[in-house]
Each structure stands twice: as C-alpha cells, then as structure tokens.
Short mmCIF file of C-alpha atoms and ligand atoms in Angstrom, two decimals:
data_model
loop_
_atom_site.label_atom_id
_atom_site.label_comp_id
_atom_site.label_asym_id
_atom_site.label_seq_id
_atom_site.Cartn_x
_atom_site.Cartn_y
_atom_site.Cartn_z
CA MET A 1307 4.34 142.04 -15.94
CA LEU A 1308 2.84 141.92 -12.47
CA ARG A 1309 0.11 139.47 -11.48
CA LEU A 1310 -1.82 140.03 -8.22
CA ARG A 1311 -4.77 138.40 -6.48
CA ALA A 1312 -7.64 140.62 -5.33
CA PRO A 1313 -9.43 138.66 -2.59
CA ALA A 1314 -13.04 139.17 -1.44
CA LYS A 1315 -14.25 139.82 2.12
CA LEU A 1316 -17.04 138.84 4.45
CA ASN A 1317 -18.41 141.05 7.19
CA LEU A 1318 -18.62 138.74 10.20
CA TYR A 1319 -20.12 141.66 12.10
CA LEU A 1320 -21.64 144.90 10.79
CA ARG A 1321 -23.36 147.34 13.07
CA VAL A 1322 -24.65 150.77 12.04
CA LEU A 1323 -24.10 153.26 14.84
CA GLY A 1324 -25.83 156.25 13.22
CA LYS A 1325 -26.16 158.51 10.20
CA ARG A 1326 -23.45 161.11 9.65
CA PRO A 1327 -23.79 164.68 8.37
CA ASP A 1328 -22.00 163.64 5.12
CA GLY A 1329 -24.78 161.13 4.35
CA TYR A 1330 -22.69 158.04 5.16
CA HIS A 1331 -23.32 155.78 8.15
CA GLU A 1332 -21.01 155.35 11.08
CA LEU A 1333 -20.05 151.68 11.31
CA GLU A 1334 -18.41 149.10 13.47
CA THR A 1335 -17.53 146.08 11.36
CA LEU A 1336 -15.36 142.98 11.46
CA PHE A 1337 -13.86 142.10 8.06
CA GLU A 1338 -12.55 138.68 7.12
CA ARG A 1339 -10.55 138.29 3.89
CA ILE A 1340 -11.52 135.11 2.04
CA ASP A 1341 -9.83 132.92 -0.56
CA LEU A 1342 -12.26 133.76 -3.36
CA ALA A 1343 -10.30 136.21 -5.51
CA ASP A 1344 -10.21 138.18 -8.74
CA GLU A 1345 -6.89 138.42 -10.55
CA LEU A 1346 -5.26 141.50 -12.03
CA THR A 1347 -2.26 141.71 -14.35
CA PHE A 1348 -0.38 144.95 -14.93
CA GLU A 1349 1.90 145.59 -17.90
CA ALA A 1350 3.76 148.76 -18.83
CA HIS A 1351 2.24 150.78 -21.67
CA PRO A 1352 3.69 154.05 -23.05
CA HIS A 1353 0.89 156.55 -22.35
CA GLU A 1354 -2.62 155.28 -21.84
CA VAL A 1355 -4.19 153.19 -19.12
CA GLN A 1356 -6.22 150.43 -20.79
CA LEU A 1357 -8.50 148.00 -18.97
CA THR A 1358 -9.93 144.71 -20.22
CA CYS A 1359 -12.14 142.38 -18.23
CA SER A 1360 -13.11 138.71 -18.49
CA ASP A 1361 -16.74 139.59 -17.64
CA PRO A 1362 -18.44 141.34 -20.58
CA THR A 1363 -21.22 142.69 -18.31
CA LEU A 1364 -18.74 144.84 -16.37
CA SER A 1365 -17.97 148.31 -17.72
CA CYS A 1366 -14.30 148.90 -18.57
CA GLY A 1367 -14.88 152.65 -18.75
CA GLU A 1368 -13.94 155.44 -16.36
CA ASP A 1369 -16.70 154.34 -13.94
CA ASN A 1370 -14.79 151.09 -13.23
CA LEU A 1371 -13.06 151.31 -9.82
CA VAL A 1372 -9.83 149.93 -11.35
CA LEU A 1373 -9.58 152.91 -13.69
CA LYS A 1374 -10.64 155.29 -10.90
CA ALA A 1375 -7.77 153.93 -8.79
CA ALA A 1376 -5.31 154.37 -11.68
CA ARG A 1377 -6.48 157.96 -12.23
CA ALA A 1378 -6.17 158.73 -8.51
CA LEU A 1379 -2.56 157.46 -8.55
CA GLN A 1380 -1.74 159.46 -11.69
CA ARG A 1381 -3.13 162.64 -10.10
CA GLN A 1382 -1.32 162.02 -6.81
CA SER A 1383 2.07 161.27 -8.37
CA GLY A 1384 1.95 163.28 -11.60
CA THR A 1385 3.33 160.24 -13.44
CA GLN A 1386 3.14 160.06 -17.25
CA HIS A 1387 3.29 156.24 -17.23
CA GLY A 1388 0.53 154.15 -18.74
CA ALA A 1389 -0.48 150.53 -18.17
CA ARG A 1390 -2.37 147.67 -19.70
CA ILE A 1391 -4.53 146.10 -16.99
CA GLN A 1392 -6.38 142.83 -17.34
CA LEU A 1393 -9.05 141.90 -14.78
CA THR A 1394 -10.17 138.29 -14.40
CA LYS A 1395 -13.43 138.45 -12.47
CA ARG A 1396 -14.32 135.58 -10.13
CA ILE A 1397 -15.97 137.46 -7.26
CA PRO A 1398 -19.71 137.97 -7.88
CA ILE A 1399 -20.51 141.62 -8.66
CA ALA A 1400 -22.63 143.82 -6.34
CA ALA A 1401 -23.03 140.93 -3.92
CA GLY A 1402 -21.66 142.37 -0.65
CA LEU A 1403 -18.24 140.71 -1.04
CA GLY A 1404 -16.19 143.83 -1.82
CA GLY A 1405 -14.96 142.66 -5.23
CA GLY A 1406 -14.81 146.12 -6.84
CA SER A 1407 -13.17 147.59 -3.73
CA SER A 1408 -10.55 144.83 -3.69
CA ASP A 1409 -9.82 145.37 -7.40
CA ALA A 1410 -9.32 149.09 -6.67
CA ALA A 1411 -6.96 148.45 -3.73
CA THR A 1412 -5.00 145.90 -5.78
CA THR A 1413 -4.67 148.43 -8.61
CA LEU A 1414 -3.20 150.99 -6.18
CA LEU A 1415 -0.68 148.38 -5.01
CA GLY A 1416 0.06 147.04 -8.50
CA LEU A 1417 0.59 150.38 -10.23
CA ASN A 1418 2.55 151.77 -7.26
CA GLY A 1419 4.94 148.86 -7.95
CA LEU A 1420 4.84 148.86 -11.78
CA TRP A 1421 5.37 152.63 -12.01
CA ARG A 1422 7.95 152.59 -9.16
CA LEU A 1423 6.16 155.45 -7.43
CA HIS A 1424 7.22 154.35 -3.92
CA LEU A 1425 4.13 155.96 -2.39
CA LYS A 1426 3.88 155.07 1.27
CA HIS A 1427 1.10 152.93 2.72
CA ALA A 1428 -0.44 155.98 4.47
CA THR A 1429 -0.72 157.84 1.14
CA LEU A 1430 -2.26 154.81 -0.58
CA ALA A 1431 -4.71 154.46 2.33
CA GLU A 1432 -5.83 158.08 1.87
CA LEU A 1433 -6.39 157.51 -1.86
CA ALA A 1434 -8.16 154.24 -1.09
CA ALA A 1435 -10.66 155.97 1.22
CA THR A 1436 -11.63 158.37 -1.58
CA LEU A 1437 -12.45 155.39 -3.82
CA GLY A 1438 -14.81 153.60 -1.41
CA SER A 1439 -15.39 152.79 2.25
CA ASP A 1440 -14.10 149.18 1.97
CA VAL A 1441 -11.04 149.91 -0.17
CA PRO A 1442 -8.55 150.63 2.69
CA PHE A 1443 -9.20 147.19 4.22
CA PHE A 1444 -8.01 145.51 1.02
CA LEU A 1445 -4.71 147.42 1.02
CA SER A 1446 -3.53 145.56 4.07
CA ASN A 1447 -2.28 142.02 4.11
CA ALA A 1448 -4.34 141.21 7.20
CA SER A 1449 -6.86 138.37 7.22
CA TYR A 1450 -9.06 140.15 9.78
CA ALA A 1451 -9.60 143.81 10.63
CA VAL A 1452 -12.03 145.94 12.59
CA GLY A 1453 -13.38 148.82 10.49
CA ARG A 1454 -14.78 152.01 11.99
CA GLY A 1455 -15.90 155.38 10.64
CA ARG A 1456 -17.39 154.69 7.18
CA GLY A 1457 -15.53 151.38 7.43
CA GLU A 1458 -12.34 152.97 6.12
CA ARG A 1459 -10.54 153.32 9.48
CA CYS A 1460 -9.12 149.82 9.75
CA GLU A 1461 -7.28 148.15 12.55
CA ALA A 1462 -5.71 144.86 11.48
CA LEU A 1463 -5.98 141.92 13.85
CA PRO A 1464 -3.19 139.38 14.19
CA GLN A 1465 -3.80 136.17 12.22
CA ILE A 1466 -5.93 134.30 14.70
CA ALA A 1467 -7.77 131.50 13.00
CA ARG A 1468 -8.60 130.03 9.64
CA LEU A 1469 -12.37 129.71 9.30
CA SER A 1470 -14.34 127.56 6.85
CA HIS A 1471 -17.61 128.73 5.34
CA ILE A 1472 -20.20 127.96 2.73
CA LEU A 1473 -20.91 130.99 0.58
CA VAL A 1474 -24.21 131.18 -1.27
CA VAL A 1475 -24.86 133.95 -3.78
CA PRO A 1476 -28.29 134.16 -5.44
CA ASN A 1477 -28.68 135.42 -8.97
CA ALA A 1478 -29.49 138.94 -7.80
CA THR A 1479 -27.63 142.16 -7.09
CA LEU A 1480 -28.28 144.84 -4.48
CA SER A 1481 -27.14 148.47 -4.51
CA THR A 1482 -25.27 149.33 -1.31
CA LYS A 1483 -26.63 152.87 -1.49
CA ASP A 1484 -30.24 151.64 -1.75
CA VAL A 1485 -29.90 149.20 1.15
CA TYR A 1486 -28.39 151.82 3.47
CA GLY A 1487 -30.94 154.40 2.24
CA GLY A 1488 -33.98 152.20 2.88
CA ALA A 1489 -32.97 150.73 6.24
CA ASP A 1490 -34.46 151.79 9.56
CA PHE A 1491 -31.68 151.65 12.14
CA SER A 1492 -33.84 153.01 14.96
CA LEU A 1493 -35.22 149.52 15.64
CA THR A 1494 -33.98 148.51 19.05
CA ALA A 1495 -33.38 144.80 18.65
CA SER A 1496 -30.85 143.58 21.17
CA LYS A 1497 -27.58 143.27 19.31
CA PRO A 1498 -24.42 141.44 20.27
CA SER A 1499 -21.37 143.59 20.94
CA ILE A 1500 -18.43 143.17 18.51
CA THR A 1501 -16.37 141.97 21.49
CA ILE A 1502 -18.22 138.62 21.44
CA ALA A 1503 -16.95 137.79 17.93
CA LEU A 1504 -13.48 139.20 18.64
CA HIS A 1505 -13.17 137.21 21.85
CA ALA A 1506 -14.38 134.01 20.14
CA LEU A 1507 -11.91 134.47 17.26
CA ARG A 1508 -8.99 134.89 19.65
CA ASN A 1509 -9.96 131.78 21.59
CA GLY A 1510 -9.32 128.99 19.25
CA PRO A 1511 -11.63 130.08 17.53
CA ALA A 1512 -14.56 129.24 19.80
CA LEU A 1513 -17.04 128.55 16.99
CA ALA A 1514 -20.22 128.49 19.09
CA GLY A 1515 -19.25 131.86 20.60
CA LEU A 1516 -18.39 133.23 17.17
CA ALA A 1517 -21.78 132.13 15.82
CA GLU A 1518 -23.45 134.09 18.65
CA GLY A 1519 -21.40 137.15 17.79
CA LEU A 1520 -22.19 137.24 14.03
CA TRP A 1521 -24.38 140.23 13.19
CA ASN A 1522 -25.48 142.44 10.28
CA ASP A 1523 -27.74 145.48 10.74
CA LEU A 1524 -28.38 145.66 6.96
CA GLU A 1525 -30.07 142.25 6.80
CA PRO A 1526 -33.71 143.28 7.37
CA GLU A 1527 -33.68 145.88 4.57
CA ALA A 1528 -31.74 143.59 2.19
CA ILE A 1529 -34.25 140.77 2.84
CA ARG A 1530 -37.17 143.17 2.21
CA ARG A 1531 -35.66 143.97 -1.20
CA CYS A 1532 -34.44 140.45 -1.96
CA PRO A 1533 -36.47 137.81 -0.03
CA VAL A 1534 -34.38 134.91 -1.38
CA ILE A 1535 -31.74 135.90 1.21
CA ALA A 1536 -34.03 134.57 3.97
CA ARG A 1537 -34.54 131.30 2.03
CA ILE A 1538 -30.80 130.82 1.71
CA GLN A 1539 -30.34 131.48 5.42
CA SER A 1540 -32.93 128.82 6.30
CA ALA A 1541 -31.35 126.31 3.92
CA LEU A 1542 -27.91 126.86 5.47
CA ARG A 1543 -29.24 126.57 9.04
CA GLU A 1544 -31.17 123.40 8.21
CA SER A 1545 -28.06 121.89 6.61
CA GLY A 1546 -26.11 122.23 9.84
CA CYS A 1547 -24.15 125.50 9.65
CA ILE A 1548 -23.14 126.73 13.09
CA GLY A 1549 -23.97 130.37 12.31
CA VAL A 1550 -25.48 132.13 9.29
CA ARG A 1551 -25.29 135.79 8.20
CA MET A 1552 -25.48 138.03 5.16
CA SER A 1553 -22.25 139.79 4.09
CA GLY A 1554 -22.12 143.58 3.62
CA SER A 1555 -25.24 144.96 1.96
CA GLY A 1556 -26.01 141.54 0.48
CA PRO A 1557 -27.28 139.47 -1.13
CA SER A 1558 -24.42 136.99 -0.39
CA VAL A 1559 -24.98 134.76 2.62
CA PHE A 1560 -22.32 132.75 4.45
CA GLY A 1561 -22.63 129.81 6.79
CA LEU A 1562 -19.98 129.17 9.42
CA CYS A 1563 -18.76 125.53 9.42
CA ARG A 1564 -16.64 123.50 11.83
CA ASP A 1565 -13.88 122.87 9.26
CA ALA A 1566 -13.31 122.31 5.54
CA LEU A 1567 -14.75 118.76 5.67
CA HIS A 1568 -17.93 119.97 7.38
CA ALA A 1569 -18.18 122.73 4.73
CA SER A 1570 -17.93 120.25 1.87
CA GLU A 1571 -20.61 117.99 3.46
CA ILE A 1572 -22.96 120.96 3.76
CA ALA A 1573 -22.15 122.14 0.23
CA SER A 1574 -23.20 118.72 -1.14
CA LYS A 1575 -26.52 118.88 0.74
CA ILE A 1576 -27.27 122.42 -0.39
CA ARG A 1577 -26.27 121.73 -4.01
CA ALA A 1578 -28.63 118.75 -4.14
CA ALA A 1579 -31.62 120.75 -2.91
CA SER A 1580 -31.18 124.32 -4.12
CA PRO A 1581 -32.11 126.14 -7.33
CA SER A 1582 -29.37 126.05 -9.98
CA SER A 1583 -29.32 129.86 -9.93
CA TRP A 1584 -27.61 129.86 -6.53
CA ARG A 1585 -23.83 129.96 -6.71
CA ILE A 1586 -22.38 127.80 -3.92
CA ASP A 1587 -18.71 127.94 -2.90
CA ILE A 1588 -16.65 126.50 -0.09
CA ILE A 1589 -14.40 129.27 1.17
CA GLN A 1590 -11.78 129.79 3.85
CA THR A 1591 -10.00 132.70 5.47
CA ASP A 1592 -7.32 133.98 3.09
CA GLN A 1593 -3.81 133.49 4.42
CA PRO A 1594 -1.61 136.61 4.68
CA SER A 1595 1.32 134.92 2.95
CA THR A 1596 -0.67 134.36 -0.25
CA ARG A 1597 -0.63 138.04 -1.11
CA MET A 1598 2.78 139.64 -0.79
CA HIS A 1599 3.16 143.25 -1.81
CA THR A 1600 6.22 145.44 -1.55
CA VAL A 1601 4.94 148.77 -0.29
CA PRO A 1602 7.24 151.04 1.70
CA SER A 1603 5.75 151.74 5.14
O1 C5P B 2388 -18.16 153.99 0.12
P1 C5P B 2388 -18.94 153.25 -0.93
O2 C5P B 2388 -18.81 153.89 -2.28
O3 C5P B 2388 -18.67 151.80 -0.96
O4 C5P B 2388 -20.46 153.40 -0.51
C1 C5P B 2388 -21.53 153.15 -1.38
C2 C5P B 2388 -22.79 153.77 -0.78
O5 C5P B 2388 -23.16 153.06 0.41
C3 C5P B 2388 -22.61 155.21 -0.31
O6 C5P B 2388 -22.90 156.11 -1.36
C4 C5P B 2388 -23.61 155.33 0.81
O7 C5P B 2388 -24.90 155.56 0.29
C5 C5P B 2388 -23.62 153.93 1.42
N1 C5P B 2388 -22.75 153.83 2.61
C6 C5P B 2388 -23.15 154.43 3.80
N2 C5P B 2388 -22.36 154.32 4.91
C7 C5P B 2388 -21.19 153.64 4.86
C8 C5P B 2388 -20.77 153.01 3.67
C9 C5P B 2388 -21.58 153.13 2.55
O8 C5P B 2388 -24.22 155.05 3.86
N3 C5P B 2388 -20.46 153.56 5.96
#
C-alpha cells in the first residue's frame, strides 16, 4: 500500500494577460504549496479502479479528477492493473486552493509507482495538463513555481523561504469557469509586476515587499459573486496581517503574517470575532522533503 499527501496551493500572484483562442486565459501566476493536505492511499486490485472518499458530498464517479487521472494513465500505458484508492479530504472543495488538481497529480504519481509504469516526469506532466491547468504544478516537489500559459507551464523556484499565513475559507464555493467567464480584464488598474513578489521572496523574504507584490486579477469578479470575500479581507487587514489576497478563483482568502507566532495571534483574534461558518487555519509553506516521490526524470 502506498500513502501520499496531496498538498494545497495559494496563488501569491495571479495576473490574466488575455483571452486565448481556445477559450482559456493566458496567465502569469506564482504558486506556493502549503501544508494543508488531502491524503491518498493506493492498494493493488486485480482489475477495477475503485475510489472511496471521506467526504460524502464529493462524487466518487468518473467525473472525480482522481478517477480521470487513473483513466489517463491506463490509456497512456495500456496497463490492465486496477487499484483501490482512498481519498481523505481535508482541503476545502471549490475554494481556489487546488485540492482536486493536487489529488489528480498525486494519483498520477501514486499509480505510476504502484503499477510500476516508470513513466517519465515529462509524460506525467503532459497527462497532468490534460486534466487541469493547475495539475502540473502539483507533480513537482517544489514549494514555489511560476506558472505561465494556462498555468500549466511551470518553472520551479528554489526553496527560498517558509511563509506563515492565516487562511480563511467561507462556507461558499465558486466555479472557476464562472469567475473567469464573468470577469472584465480590460480594466486598467495599475498592477504590480510579478518581479516584485519574486524579488521579495528571494530576499529573506522581505515581507513588506512581498505584501506589495501580492495580486489577483480574479478578485473583483469573485467578490461580486461572493461579497463575503471582501469582509474576510477587511477582518484580516484589521487584525494585523501584512498583506491580504484571495487565492485562485476564490473564495479562500489568505493573510500574510510575520511568522507562525504572529499567525496564531491573528487566528485567535479572527476566531473570536468571526462567524462560525468561516473555516480558519494557520498554514505554512510546505517543505519539499515532506513529499518524496520516486519518478524517473
Ligand atoms: O483547467 P481547469 O479545468 O482548472 O479550468 C477550469 C475552467 O477555468 C476552464 O474551463 C476555464 O473556463 C477557466 N480557466 C481559464 N483560463 C485558465 C484556467 C482556467 O479560462 N488559464
């Protein structure tokens, strides 16, 4: 049996550069892998691929990205192997944290190992991109990466810094497709360049500089659809976070903190004053060593 973590991500920076002929949007984004993670176990099974999940609201049918990833591997390799897969869900669903994408990437890695397929990283990355724009990021062991194209062309950054955040997730979900579809990217607000956040990360990190470099072009449309996002942002700012942004297409919001102690002080303040429907977590950058995979390169 194989047991693997499937960590979530934040987008420290997400800028939409334009709409593409294929309907997707051209992006420039800075991913950070965080230590909030689902868990997947993989066991050999004679023929079928069976999926069970700790969260009864999540479909375990063919529309689940875990099964889609398994099917993609079966098609690619022609293998007759089956597997019993158990998914323990801890990452909030449809919240902008990449949980489904991470589960899919972890399934590619897990079944590549369990079935001894020895598919190379480049092949897995191609399969990953067919499953979703964020999936390739989760194949790598990197804590930070810059994503371009649909987000699937990832360039890992060396481990630079371990950040501490407060993560607040309201009891709401947003469809990525709807948020992209409704947004007006022609608005010409002055936006920071990604180099501000990259430079700040490399220097220490320089937290004040990093706070200035945080950005998300999807925020206005997500807030229009889900106004509680703006309330969470105000609460985090008032509680002393250095910088505050939404992740992905929302509705999760993160607040950048000085360190883990600062994050736990802010978490106490927010917990005392916020509705019980907000989920509040203290999170940190996920360390590369916590997720070892043996994939031939
Ligand atoms: O790639 P993924 O399945 O995660 O994308 C979900 C939806 O989000 C897409 O169908 C598309 O509408 C939108 N999207 C986009 N541009 C991107 C990524 C996602 O328009 N770069």
